PDB file of C-alpha atoms in Angstrom:
ATOM      1  CA  UNK A 107     -27.081  36.021   1.306  1.00  0.00           C
ATOM      2  CA  UNK A 108     -24.350  34.156   3.076  1.00  0.00           C
ATOM      3  CA  UNK A 109     -22.423  31.241   1.667  1.00  0.00           C
ATOM      4  CA  UNK A 110     -19.450  29.323   3.053  1.00  0.00           C
ATOM      5  CA  UNK A 111     -16.466  28.638   0.804  1.00  0.00           C
ATOM      6  CA  UNK A 112     -14.012  25.869   1.550  1.00  0.00           C
ATOM      7  CA  UNK A 113     -10.783  25.823  -0.470  1.00  0.00           C
ATOM      8  CA  UNK A 114      -8.408  22.862  -0.452  1.00  0.00           C
ATOM      9  CA  UNK A 115      -4.687  22.284  -0.971  1.00  0.00           C
ATOM     10  CA  UNK A 116      -2.994  24.828  -3.324  1.00  0.00           C
ATOM     11  CA  UNK A 117      -6.123  26.983  -3.445  1.00  0.00           C
ATOM     12  CA  UNK A 118      -5.742  27.905   0.281  1.00  0.00           C
ATOM     13  CA  UNK A 119      -3.250  30.591  -0.813  1.00  0.00           C
ATOM     14  CA  UNK A 120      -6.338  32.636  -2.101  1.00  0.00           C
ATOM     15  CA  UNK A 121      -7.537  33.075   1.517  1.00  0.00           C
ATOM     16  CA  UNK A 122      -5.737  34.495   4.518  1.00  0.00           C
ATOM     17  CA  UNK A 123      -3.413  32.074   6.367  1.00  0.00           C
ATOM     18  CA  UNK A 124      -5.575  32.276   9.550  1.00  0.00           C
ATOM     19  CA  UNK A 125      -8.740  31.373   7.643  1.00  0.00           C
ATOM     20  CA  UNK A 126      -7.433  27.823   7.170  1.00  0.00           C
ATOM     21  CA  UNK A 127      -9.150  27.544   3.814  1.00  0.00           C
ATOM     22  CA  UNK A 128     -12.712  28.370   5.054  1.00  0.00           C
ATOM     23  CA  UNK A 129     -14.482  31.666   4.668  1.00  0.00           C
ATOM     24  CA  UNK A 130     -18.125  33.005   4.957  1.00  0.00           C
ATOM     25  CA  UNK A 131     -18.898  35.347   2.072  1.00  0.00           C
ATOM     26  CA  UNK A 132     -21.823  37.758   1.685  1.00  0.00           C
ATOM     27  CA  UNK A 133     -22.920  37.548  -1.946  1.00  0.00           C
ATOM     28  CA  UNK A 134     -25.970  38.543  -4.027  1.00  0.00           C
ATOM     29  CA  UNK A 135     -28.853  36.076  -4.762  1.00  0.00           C
ATOM     30  CA  UNK A 136     -28.250  33.665  -7.623  1.00  0.00           C
ATOM     31  CA  UNK A 137     -24.464  34.258  -7.563  1.00  0.00           C
ATOM     32  CA  UNK A 138     -22.741  31.602  -9.729  1.00  0.00           C
ATOM     33  CA  UNK A 139     -19.806  29.463  -8.706  1.00  0.00           C
ATOM     34  CA  UNK A 140     -17.729  31.313 -11.388  1.00  0.00           C
ATOM     35  CA  UNK A 141     -18.537  34.665  -9.858  1.00  0.00           C
ATOM     36  CA  UNK A 142     -17.509  33.523  -6.365  1.00  0.00           C
ATOM     37  CA  UNK A 143     -14.242  32.173  -7.669  1.00  0.00           C
ATOM     38  CA  UNK A 144     -13.747  35.555  -9.489  1.00  0.00           C
ATOM     39  CA  UNK A 145     -14.375  37.445  -6.240  1.00  0.00           C
ATOM     40  CA  UNK A 146     -11.502  35.418  -4.605  1.00  0.00           C
ATOM     41  CA  UNK A 147      -9.303  35.991  -7.694  1.00  0.00           C
ATOM     42  CA  UNK A 148      -8.994  32.277  -8.430  1.00  0.00           C
ATOM     43  CA  UNK A 149      -7.943  31.940 -12.089  1.00  0.00           C
ATOM     44  CA  UNK A 150     -10.371  30.189 -14.431  1.00  0.00           C
ATOM     45  CA  UNK A 151      -7.557  28.286 -16.010  1.00  0.00           C
ATOM     46  CA  UNK A 152      -7.071  25.992 -13.018  1.00  0.00           C
ATOM     47  CA  UNK A 153      -9.189  22.967 -13.505  1.00  0.00           C
ATOM     48  CA  UNK A 154     -11.187  22.189 -10.334  1.00  0.00           C
ATOM     49  CA  UNK A 155     -13.692  19.872  -8.678  1.00  0.00           C
ATOM     50  CA  UNK A 156     -16.605  21.973  -7.510  1.00  0.00           C
ATOM     51  CA  UNK A 157     -19.133  20.793  -4.836  1.00  0.00           C
ATOM     52  CA  UNK A 158     -22.118  22.586  -3.533  1.00  0.00           C
ATOM     53  CA  UNK A 159     -23.260  20.949  -0.327  1.00  0.00           C
ATOM     54  CA  UNK A 160     -21.265  17.928  -1.173  1.00  0.00           C
ATOM     55  CA  UNK A 161     -22.683  17.422  -4.686  1.00  0.00           C
ATOM     56  CA  UNK A 162     -20.490  17.920  -7.835  1.00  0.00           C
ATOM     57  CA  UNK A 163     -21.503  21.008  -9.746  1.00  0.00           C
ATOM     58  CA  UNK A 164     -20.291  23.216 -12.499  1.00  0.00           C
ATOM     59  CA  UNK A 165     -19.015  26.861 -12.842  1.00  0.00           C
ATOM     60  CA  UNK A 166     -22.404  28.184 -14.110  1.00  0.00           C
ATOM     61  CA  UNK A 167     -24.413  26.643 -11.171  1.00  0.00           C
ATOM     62  CA  UNK A 168     -25.937  29.176  -8.898  1.00  0.00           C
ATOM     63  CA  UNK A 169     -25.730  29.323  -5.066  1.00  0.00           C
ATOM     64  CA  UNK A 170     -28.388  29.893  -2.406  1.00  0.00           C
ATOM     65  CA  UNK A 171     -28.364  31.201   1.100  1.00  0.00           C
ATOM     66  CA  UNK A 172     -26.569  28.833   3.459  1.00  0.00           C
ATOM     67  CA  UNK A 173     -24.818  26.777   0.734  1.00  0.00           C
ATOM     68  CA  UNK A 174     -21.289  25.479   1.151  1.00  0.00           C
ATOM     69  CA  UNK A 175     -19.066  25.623  -1.953  1.00  0.00           C
ATOM     70  CA  UNK A 176     -15.985  23.348  -1.810  1.00  0.00           C
ATOM     71  CA  UNK A 177     -13.303  23.640  -4.496  1.00  0.00           C
ATOM     72  CA  UNK A 178     -10.563  21.125  -5.035  1.00  0.00           C
ATOM     73  CA  UNK A 179      -7.616  21.709  -7.340  1.00  0.00           C
ATOM     74  CA  UNK A 180      -5.494  19.238  -9.094  1.00  0.00           C
ATOM     75  CA  UNK A 181      -2.341  18.284  -7.060  1.00  0.00           C
ATOM     76  CA  UNK A 182       0.515  17.605  -9.335  1.00  0.00           C
ATOM     77  CA  UNK A 183       3.359  16.607  -6.953  1.00  0.00           C
ATOM     78  CA  UNK A 184       4.568  13.162  -6.488  1.00  0.00           C
TER      79      UNK A 184
ATOM     80  CA  UNK B 158       3.166 -23.155  -6.996  1.00  0.00           C
ATOM     81  CA  UNK B 159       2.371 -23.052  -3.250  1.00  0.00           C
ATOM     82  CA  UNK B 160       4.203 -20.734  -0.841  1.00  0.00           C
ATOM     83  CA  UNK B 161       7.405 -22.148   0.569  1.00  0.00           C
ATOM     84  CA  UNK B 162       8.153 -22.317   4.362  1.00  0.00           C
ATOM     85  CA  UNK B 163       9.984 -19.049   4.427  1.00  0.00           C
ATOM     86  CA  UNK B 164       7.170 -17.221   2.642  1.00  0.00           C
ATOM     87  CA  UNK B 165       4.664 -18.685   4.986  1.00  0.00           C
ATOM     88  CA  UNK B 166       6.579 -17.165   7.902  1.00  0.00           C
ATOM     89  CA  UNK B 167       7.301 -13.913   6.235  1.00  0.00           C
ATOM     90  CA  UNK B 168       3.723 -13.204   5.334  1.00  0.00           C
ATOM     91  CA  UNK B 169       2.060 -14.928   8.369  1.00  0.00           C
ATOM     92  CA  UNK B 170       0.649 -11.850   9.919  1.00  0.00           C
ATOM     93  CA  UNK B 171      -0.993 -10.387   6.837  1.00  0.00           C
ATOM     94  CA  UNK B 172      -2.436 -13.894   5.822  1.00  0.00           C
ATOM     95  CA  UNK B 173      -4.426 -13.752   9.090  1.00  0.00           C
ATOM     96  CA  UNK B 174      -6.462 -10.859   7.646  1.00  0.00           C
ATOM     97  CA  UNK B 175     -10.051 -11.828   6.622  1.00  0.00           C
ATOM     98  CA  UNK B 176     -10.233 -13.170   3.037  1.00  0.00           C
ATOM     99  CA  UNK B 177      -6.386 -12.830   2.588  1.00  0.00           C
ATOM    100  CA  UNK B 178      -4.957 -16.255   3.552  1.00  0.00           C
ATOM    101  CA  UNK B 179      -2.531 -18.358   1.526  1.00  0.00           C
ATOM    102  CA  UNK B 180      -4.809 -17.975  -1.539  1.00  0.00           C
ATOM    103  CA  UNK B 181      -4.530 -14.251  -1.324  1.00  0.00           C
ATOM    104  CA  UNK B 182      -0.778 -14.303  -0.906  1.00  0.00           C
ATOM    105  CA  UNK B 183      -0.459 -16.467  -3.954  1.00  0.00           C
ATOM    106  CA  UNK B 184      -2.512 -13.883  -5.896  1.00  0.00           C
ATOM    107  CA  UNK B 185      -0.049 -11.226  -4.824  1.00  0.00           C
ATOM    108  CA  UNK B 186       2.908 -13.391  -5.806  1.00  0.00           C
ATOM    109  CA  UNK B 187       1.373 -13.970  -9.197  1.00  0.00           C
ATOM    110  CA  UNK B 188       0.770 -10.234  -9.854  1.00  0.00           C
ATOM    111  CA  UNK B 189       2.754  -7.615 -11.682  1.00  0.00           C
ATOM    112  CA  UNK B 190       2.477  -3.995 -10.895  1.00  0.00           C
ATOM    113  CA  UNK B 191       3.747  -0.867 -12.724  1.00  0.00           C
ATOM    114  CA  UNK B 192       4.969   1.946 -10.560  1.00  0.00           C
ATOM    115  CA  UNK B 193       5.320   5.211 -12.546  1.00  0.00           C
ATOM    116  CA  UNK B 194       7.876   7.229 -10.654  1.00  0.00           C
ATOM    117  CA  UNK B 195      10.415   6.257  -8.004  1.00  0.00           C
ATOM    118  CA  UNK B 196      10.265   9.563  -6.087  1.00  0.00           C
ATOM    119  CA  UNK B 197       8.212  10.655  -3.170  1.00  0.00           C
ATOM    120  CA  UNK B 198       5.008   8.596  -3.831  1.00  0.00           C
ATOM    121  CA  UNK B 199       6.916   5.852  -5.551  1.00  0.00           C
ATOM    122  CA  UNK B 200       9.021   5.172  -2.518  1.00  0.00           C
ATOM    123  CA  UNK B 201       6.386   4.173   0.006  1.00  0.00           C
ATOM    124  CA  UNK B 202       4.325   2.446  -2.770  1.00  0.00           C
ATOM    125  CA  UNK B 203       7.308   0.317  -3.795  1.00  0.00           C
ATOM    126  CA  UNK B 204       8.553  -0.459  -0.286  1.00  0.00           C
ATOM    127  CA  UNK B 205       5.093  -1.569   0.959  1.00  0.00           C
ATOM    128  CA  UNK B 206       4.174  -3.528  -2.149  1.00  0.00           C
ATOM    129  CA  UNK B 207       7.596  -5.261  -1.921  1.00  0.00           C
ATOM    130  CA  UNK B 208       7.158  -6.073   1.735  1.00  0.00           C
ATOM    131  CA  UNK B 209       3.592  -7.480   1.026  1.00  0.00           C
ATOM    132  CA  UNK B 210       5.162  -9.968  -1.514  1.00  0.00           C
ATOM    133  CA  UNK B 211       4.021  -8.730  -5.041  1.00  0.00           C
ATOM    134  CA  UNK B 212       5.494 -11.159  -7.663  1.00  0.00           C
ATOM    135  CA  UNK B 213       6.939  -8.572 -10.030  1.00  0.00           C
ATOM    136  CA  UNK B 214       7.333  -4.723  -9.647  1.00  0.00           C
ATOM    137  CA  UNK B 215       8.177  -2.742 -12.699  1.00  0.00           C
ATOM    138  CA  UNK B 216       9.471   0.541 -11.443  1.00  0.00           C
ATOM    139  CA  UNK B 217      10.145   3.438 -13.879  1.00  0.00           C
ATOM    140  CA  UNK B 218      12.095   6.530 -13.460  1.00  0.00           C
ATOM    141  CA  UNK B 219      14.652   8.092 -15.697  1.00  0.00           C
ATOM    142  CA  UNK B 220      15.991  10.579 -13.083  1.00  0.00           C
ATOM    143  CA  UNK B 221      18.771  10.571 -10.438  1.00  0.00           C
ATOM    144  CA  UNK B 222      18.184  11.214  -6.704  1.00  0.00           C
ATOM    145  CA  UNK B 223      19.151  14.693  -5.692  1.00  0.00           C
ATOM    146  CA  UNK B 224      20.073  15.766  -2.185  1.00  0.00           C
ATOM    147  CA  UNK B 225      16.815  17.825  -2.025  1.00  0.00           C
ATOM    148  CA  UNK B 226      14.800  14.741  -2.769  1.00  0.00           C
ATOM    149  CA  UNK B 227      15.981  12.921   0.350  1.00  0.00           C
ATOM    150  CA  UNK B 228      13.524  14.295   2.834  1.00  0.00           C
ATOM    151  CA  UNK B 229      10.770  12.190   1.251  1.00  0.00           C
ATOM    152  CA  UNK B 230      12.178   9.805  -1.389  1.00  0.00           C
ATOM    153  CA  UNK B 231      13.021   7.049   1.188  1.00  0.00           C
ATOM    154  CA  UNK B 232      13.989   4.520  -1.456  1.00  0.00           C
ATOM    155  CA  UNK B 233      17.245   6.473  -1.870  1.00  0.00           C
ATOM    156  CA  UNK B 234      20.126   7.266   0.329  1.00  0.00           C
ATOM    157  CA  UNK B 235      22.952   9.933   0.034  1.00  0.00           C
ATOM    158  CA  UNK B 236      25.129   7.293  -1.430  1.00  0.00           C
ATOM    159  CA  UNK B 237      22.733   6.859  -4.314  1.00  0.00           C
ATOM    160  CA  UNK B 238      22.869  10.335  -5.654  1.00  0.00           C
ATOM    161  CA  UNK B 239      24.802   9.411  -8.778  1.00  0.00           C
ATOM    162  CA  UNK B 240      22.568   6.402  -9.617  1.00  0.00           C
ATOM    163  CA  UNK B 241      19.486   6.114 -11.699  1.00  0.00           C
ATOM    164  CA  UNK B 242      16.341   6.188  -9.370  1.00  0.00           C
ATOM    165  CA  UNK B 243      14.886   2.934 -10.710  1.00  0.00           C
ATOM    166  CA  UNK B 244      18.222   1.105 -10.250  1.00  0.00           C
ATOM    167  CA  UNK B 245      18.693   2.563  -6.801  1.00  0.00           C
ATOM    168  CA  UNK B 246      15.125   1.406  -5.960  1.00  0.00           C
ATOM    169  CA  UNK B 247      15.919  -2.154  -6.999  1.00  0.00           C
ATOM    170  CA  UNK B 248      18.816  -2.284  -4.660  1.00  0.00           C
ATOM    171  CA  UNK B 249      16.717  -1.097  -1.763  1.00  0.00           C
ATOM    172  CA  UNK B 250      13.820  -3.293  -2.598  1.00  0.00           C
ATOM    173  CA  UNK B 251      15.978  -6.338  -2.990  1.00  0.00           C
ATOM    174  CA  UNK B 252      17.191  -5.811   0.570  1.00  0.00           C
ATOM    175  CA  UNK B 253      13.701  -5.667   1.946  1.00  0.00           C
ATOM    176  CA  UNK B 254      12.473  -8.722   0.151  1.00  0.00           C
ATOM    177  CA  UNK B 255      14.602 -10.841  -2.310  1.00  0.00           C
ATOM    178  CA  UNK B 256      11.489 -12.861  -3.255  1.00  0.00           C
ATOM    179  CA  UNK B 257      10.163 -10.036  -5.313  1.00  0.00           C
ATOM    180  CA  UNK B 258      11.341  -9.636  -8.937  1.00  0.00           C
ATOM    181  CA  UNK B 259      12.017  -5.952  -9.282  1.00  0.00           C
ATOM    182  CA  UNK B 260      12.395  -4.738 -12.851  1.00  0.00           C
ATOM    183  CA  UNK B 261      14.136  -1.280 -13.097  1.00  0.00           C
ATOM    184  CA  UNK B 262      12.934   0.725 -16.014  1.00  0.00           C
ATOM    185  CA  UNK B 263      15.330   3.732 -16.734  1.00  0.00           C
ATOM    186  CA  UNK B 264      13.764   5.352 -19.699  1.00  0.00           C
ATOM    187  CA  UNK B 265      11.224   8.288 -19.731  1.00  0.00           C
ATOM    188  CA  UNK B 266       7.540   7.502 -19.934  1.00  0.00           C
ATOM    189  CA  UNK B 267       6.196   8.889 -23.204  1.00  0.00           C
ATOM    190  CA  UNK B 268       3.499   7.935 -25.731  1.00  0.00           C
ATOM    191  CA  UNK B 269       6.032   5.920 -27.552  1.00  0.00           C
ATOM    192  CA  UNK B 270       7.505   4.041 -24.525  1.00  0.00           C
ATOM    193  CA  UNK B 271       4.393   3.569 -22.340  1.00  0.00           C
ATOM    194  CA  UNK B 272       3.291   0.191 -23.888  1.00  0.00           C
ATOM    195  CA  UNK B 273       6.695  -1.433 -23.476  1.00  0.00           C
ATOM    196  CA  UNK B 274       7.168  -0.058 -20.015  1.00  0.00           C
ATOM    197  CA  UNK B 275       3.878  -1.091 -18.511  1.00  0.00           C
ATOM    198  CA  UNK B 276       4.298  -4.521 -20.136  1.00  0.00           C
ATOM    199  CA  UNK B 277       2.116  -7.276 -18.740  1.00  0.00           C
ATOM    200  CA  UNK B 278       1.242  -5.384 -15.576  1.00  0.00           C
ATOM    201  CA  UNK B 279      -2.099  -6.096 -13.926  1.00  0.00           C
ATOM    202  CA  UNK B 280      -2.243  -2.635 -12.331  1.00  0.00           C
ATOM    203  CA  UNK B 281      -0.792   0.885 -12.672  1.00  0.00           C
ATOM    204  CA  UNK B 282       0.341   3.090  -9.762  1.00  0.00           C
ATOM    205  CA  UNK B 283       0.598   6.770 -10.678  1.00  0.00           C
ATOM    206  CA  UNK B 284       3.444   8.103  -8.567  1.00  0.00           C
ATOM    207  CA  UNK B 285       4.276  10.947 -11.075  1.00  0.00           C
ATOM    208  CA  UNK B 286       5.059  14.524 -10.444  1.00  0.00           C
ATOM    209  CA  UNK B 287       3.353  16.192 -13.356  1.00  0.00           C
ATOM    210  CA  UNK B 288       0.017  16.053 -15.213  1.00  0.00           C
ATOM    211  CA  UNK B 289       1.439  15.897 -18.734  1.00  0.00           C
ATOM    212  CA  UNK B 290       2.840  12.416 -18.167  1.00  0.00           C
ATOM    213  CA  UNK B 291      -0.216  11.417 -15.995  1.00  0.00           C
ATOM    214  CA  UNK B 292      -2.475  12.099 -18.940  1.00  0.00           C
ATOM    215  CA  UNK B 293      -0.275   9.772 -21.137  1.00  0.00           C
ATOM    216  CA  UNK B 294      -0.558   7.064 -18.530  1.00  0.00           C
ATOM    217  CA  UNK B 295      -4.320   7.705 -18.128  1.00  0.00           C
ATOM    218  CA  UNK B 296      -4.911   7.382 -21.813  1.00  0.00           C
ATOM    219  CA  UNK B 297      -3.033   4.189 -21.912  1.00  0.00           C
ATOM    220  CA  UNK B 298      -4.938   2.765 -18.842  1.00  0.00           C
ATOM    221  CA  UNK B 299      -8.280   3.684 -20.484  1.00  0.00           C
ATOM    222  CA  UNK B 300      -7.267   2.094 -23.774  1.00  0.00           C
ATOM    223  CA  UNK B 301      -6.089  -1.154 -22.083  1.00  0.00           C
ATOM    224  CA  UNK B 302      -8.942  -1.081 -19.486  1.00  0.00           C
ATOM    225  CA  UNK B 303      -6.203  -1.463 -16.864  1.00  0.00           C
ATOM    226  CA  UNK B 304      -6.812  -0.080 -13.308  1.00  0.00           C
ATOM    227  CA  UNK B 305      -4.803   2.848 -12.227  1.00  0.00           C
ATOM    228  CA  UNK B 306      -4.421   4.365  -8.864  1.00  0.00           C
ATOM    229  CA  UNK B 307      -3.961   8.112  -9.108  1.00  0.00           C
ATOM    230  CA  UNK B 308      -2.414  10.235  -6.436  1.00  0.00           C
ATOM    231  CA  UNK B 309      -1.003  13.729  -6.044  1.00  0.00           C
ATOM    232  CA  UNK B 310       0.659  15.622  -3.088  1.00  0.00           C
ATOM    233  CA  UNK B 311       1.493  19.085  -2.187  1.00  0.00           C
ATOM    234  CA  UNK B 312       2.753  20.561   1.120  1.00  0.00           C
ATOM    235  CA  UNK B 313       0.796  18.836   3.831  1.00  0.00           C
ATOM    236  CA  UNK B 314      -2.061  17.579   1.607  1.00  0.00           C
ATOM    237  CA  UNK B 315      -2.774  14.981  -0.950  1.00  0.00           C
ATOM    238  CA  UNK B 316      -5.426  13.188  -2.893  1.00  0.00           C
ATOM    239  CA  UNK B 317      -6.053   9.774  -4.249  1.00  0.00           C
ATOM    240  CA  UNK B 318      -8.604   7.897  -6.478  1.00  0.00           C
ATOM    241  CA  UNK B 319      -9.063   4.469  -8.157  1.00  0.00           C
ATOM    242  CA  UNK B 320      -9.585   4.729 -11.872  1.00  0.00           C
ATOM    243  CA  UNK B 321     -10.797   1.725 -13.861  1.00  0.00           C
ATOM    244  CA  UNK B 322     -12.420   2.719 -17.126  1.00  0.00           C
ATOM    245  CA  UNK B 323     -15.142   2.407 -18.196  1.00  0.00           C
ATOM    246  CA  UNK B 324     -16.576   1.844 -14.719  1.00  0.00           C
ATOM    247  CA  UNK B 325     -15.136   5.007 -13.178  1.00  0.00           C
ATOM    248  CA  UNK B 326     -14.229   8.507 -14.442  1.00  0.00           C
ATOM    249  CA  UNK B 327     -10.872   8.740 -15.921  1.00  0.00           C
ATOM    250  CA  UNK B 328      -8.172  11.247 -14.944  1.00  0.00           C
ATOM    251  CA  UNK B 329      -9.106  13.557 -17.793  1.00  0.00           C
ATOM    252  CA  UNK B 330     -12.764  13.663 -16.597  1.00  0.00           C
ATOM    253  CA  UNK B 331     -11.495  14.813 -13.050  1.00  0.00           C
ATOM    254  CA  UNK B 332      -8.687  17.048 -13.953  1.00  0.00           C
ATOM    255  CA  UNK B 333      -8.415  17.965 -17.730  1.00  0.00           C
ATOM    256  CA  UNK B 334      -5.416  19.977 -18.710  1.00  0.00           C
ATOM    257  CA  UNK B 335      -2.233  20.522 -16.851  1.00  0.00           C
ATOM    258  CA  UNK B 336      -0.575  22.501 -14.224  1.00  0.00           C
ATOM    259  CA  UNK B 337       2.778  24.341 -14.397  1.00  0.00           C
ATOM    260  CA  UNK B 338       5.744  22.182 -13.493  1.00  0.00           C
ATOM    261  CA  UNK B 339       7.461  23.884 -10.623  1.00  0.00           C
ATOM    262  CA  UNK B 340       9.239  23.210  -7.388  1.00  0.00           C
ATOM    263  CA  UNK B 341       6.480  22.502  -4.817  1.00  0.00           C
ATOM    264  CA  UNK B 342       6.514  22.480  -1.047  1.00  0.00           C
ATOM    265  CA  UNK B 343       6.285  18.981   0.432  1.00  0.00           C
ATOM    266  CA  UNK B 344       6.970  17.301   3.737  1.00  0.00           C
ATOM    267  CA  UNK B 345       8.359  13.698   3.705  1.00  0.00           C
ATOM    268  CA  UNK B 346       5.332  12.464   5.575  1.00  0.00           C
ATOM    269  CA  UNK B 347       2.947  13.667   2.871  1.00  0.00           C
ATOM    270  CA  UNK B 348       3.763  11.046   0.194  1.00  0.00           C
ATOM    271  CA  UNK B 349       4.220   8.663   3.130  1.00  0.00           C
ATOM    272  CA  UNK B 350       0.537   9.042   3.975  1.00  0.00           C
ATOM    273  CA  UNK B 351      -0.843   9.074   0.470  1.00  0.00           C
ATOM    274  CA  UNK B 352       1.726   6.436  -0.861  1.00  0.00           C
ATOM    275  CA  UNK B 353       0.624   3.789   1.705  1.00  0.00           C
ATOM    276  CA  UNK B 354      -3.020   4.422   0.767  1.00  0.00           C
ATOM    277  CA  UNK B 355      -2.041   3.831  -2.908  1.00  0.00           C
ATOM    278  CA  UNK B 356      -0.282   0.578  -2.106  1.00  0.00           C
ATOM    279  CA  UNK B 357      -3.325  -0.494   0.002  1.00  0.00           C
ATOM    280  CA  UNK B 358      -5.612   0.176  -2.996  1.00  0.00           C
ATOM    281  CA  UNK B 359      -3.487  -1.989  -5.264  1.00  0.00           C
ATOM    282  CA  UNK B 360      -3.295  -4.865  -2.733  1.00  0.00           C
ATOM    283  CA  UNK B 361      -7.115  -4.739  -2.059  1.00  0.00           C
ATOM    284  CA  UNK B 362      -7.824  -4.789  -5.864  1.00  0.00           C
ATOM    285  CA  UNK B 363      -5.486  -7.699  -6.380  1.00  0.00           C
ATOM    286  CA  UNK B 364      -6.875  -9.714  -3.483  1.00  0.00           C
ATOM    287  CA  UNK B 365     -10.460  -8.702  -4.239  1.00  0.00           C
ATOM    288  CA  UNK B 366     -11.120  -7.609  -0.740  1.00  0.00           C
ATOM    289  CA  UNK B 367     -12.744  -4.430   0.618  1.00  0.00           C
ATOM    290  CA  UNK B 368     -13.891  -1.417  -1.375  1.00  0.00           C
ATOM    291  CA  UNK B 369     -11.778   0.658  -3.725  1.00  0.00           C
ATOM    292  CA  UNK B 370     -11.981   4.413  -4.324  1.00  0.00           C
ATOM    293  CA  UNK B 371     -13.792   4.042  -7.586  1.00  0.00           C
ATOM    294  CA  UNK B 372     -15.677   7.247  -8.466  1.00  0.00           C
ATOM    295  CA  UNK B 373     -14.439   8.827  -5.201  1.00  0.00           C
ATOM    296  CA  UNK B 374     -11.579  11.167  -4.567  1.00  0.00           C
ATOM    297  CA  UNK B 375     -10.155  10.855  -1.113  1.00  0.00           C
ATOM    298  CA  UNK B 376      -8.381  14.103   0.023  1.00  0.00           C
ATOM    299  CA  UNK B 377      -6.193  14.592   2.991  1.00  0.00           C
ATOM    300  CA  UNK B 378      -5.376  17.789   4.759  1.00  0.00           C
ATOM    301  CA  UNK B 379      -2.534  17.139   7.100  1.00  0.00           C
ATOM    302  CA  UNK B 380      -2.639  20.614   8.707  1.00  0.00           C
ATOM    303  CA  UNK B 381      -6.186  20.169   9.869  1.00  0.00           C
ATOM    304  CA  UNK B 382      -5.750  16.317   9.967  1.00  0.00           C
ATOM    305  CA  UNK B 383      -8.975  15.834   7.911  1.00  0.00           C
ATOM    306  CA  UNK B 384      -9.846  13.179   5.327  1.00  0.00           C
ATOM    307  CA  UNK B 385     -12.590  14.076   2.929  1.00  0.00           C
ATOM    308  CA  UNK B 386     -14.183  11.629   0.437  1.00  0.00           C
ATOM    309  CA  UNK B 387     -15.966  13.223  -2.461  1.00  0.00           C
ATOM    310  CA  UNK B 388     -17.872  11.778  -5.393  1.00  0.00           C
ATOM    311  CA  UNK B 389     -16.525  12.403  -8.839  1.00  0.00           C
ATOM    312  CA  UNK B 390     -18.440  12.168 -12.065  1.00  0.00           C
ATOM    313  CA  UNK B 391     -17.599  10.910 -15.576  1.00  0.00           C
ATOM    314  CA  UNK B 392     -17.531  13.602 -18.222  1.00  0.00           C
ATOM    315  CA  UNK B 393     -19.818  12.451 -20.919  1.00  0.00           C
ATOM    316  CA  UNK B 394     -17.847  14.591 -23.415  1.00  0.00           C
ATOM    317  CA  UNK B 395     -14.422  13.249 -22.144  1.00  0.00           C
ATOM    318  CA  UNK B 396     -12.120  12.970 -25.183  1.00  0.00           C
ATOM    319  CA  UNK B 397     -10.316  10.067 -23.510  1.00  0.00           C
ATOM    320  CA  UNK B 398     -12.989   7.847 -22.023  1.00  0.00           C
ATOM    321  CA  UNK B 399     -16.214   9.364 -23.304  1.00  0.00           C
TER     322      UNK B 399
END
């Protein structure tokens, strides 16, 4: 199945520069958020806000075909 | 005390805004704000709150401006490099609006100093550059039920939310833990964009106008020029506000 992942701010560096933080991924049914982040080599230790189709979700939640997964990291600078 | 003739002229244009008026201006003048950090975010926050006519601004920073700060920390000039940032801020802010009582606080914000530093402030503006100190400030705000505008910036992006426990999630609910303290990329305009939004959130809350970012995180991507407002939830097991 296909899902769209959108990475914000500092997480952008886990995608190619020209992807501008957005990528369509082919993953197996019932893939969890944690597994998707693992595929992209995003460390578990970074706390994140996770949304699936605009609703806040957790690491263990599963994705279905056509879902958009958005991930927001903490931004420390000031 | 009513506004004097000079103040009536100075604040004329903003008092024309719906539900602002002389009453709103007097509310701003009788308010005290605490600005944690006189750096990138602290600069636009302090400048706009000073220009708006806040009564007392308590601005806290123990550091000194460095040459590499000056692309974004517009409170400070090259001639301020050997001064403390809070003291340098007071000079700049006095020149902008001498009606505002600016209190420079030059000590480091810690669990031991936070109470004295925040003092009798009505609202806290988080303009810090690290999560460790932010969590100290968050814990204090939750304890005292004080509103706190949180913001963070990186590169050409930023985010902001309005925290007021127990009504909203606290900072720990949103981003528990910390991030490594390191030199981060940032353009001067980034804290400019996010800092003025922080100042606006504080002004709206003091005046009681509009809608604050309670339970919402507004993110800004300057590269794609996109704002995104997302809902954030309280953590029922939060060790700070749960």
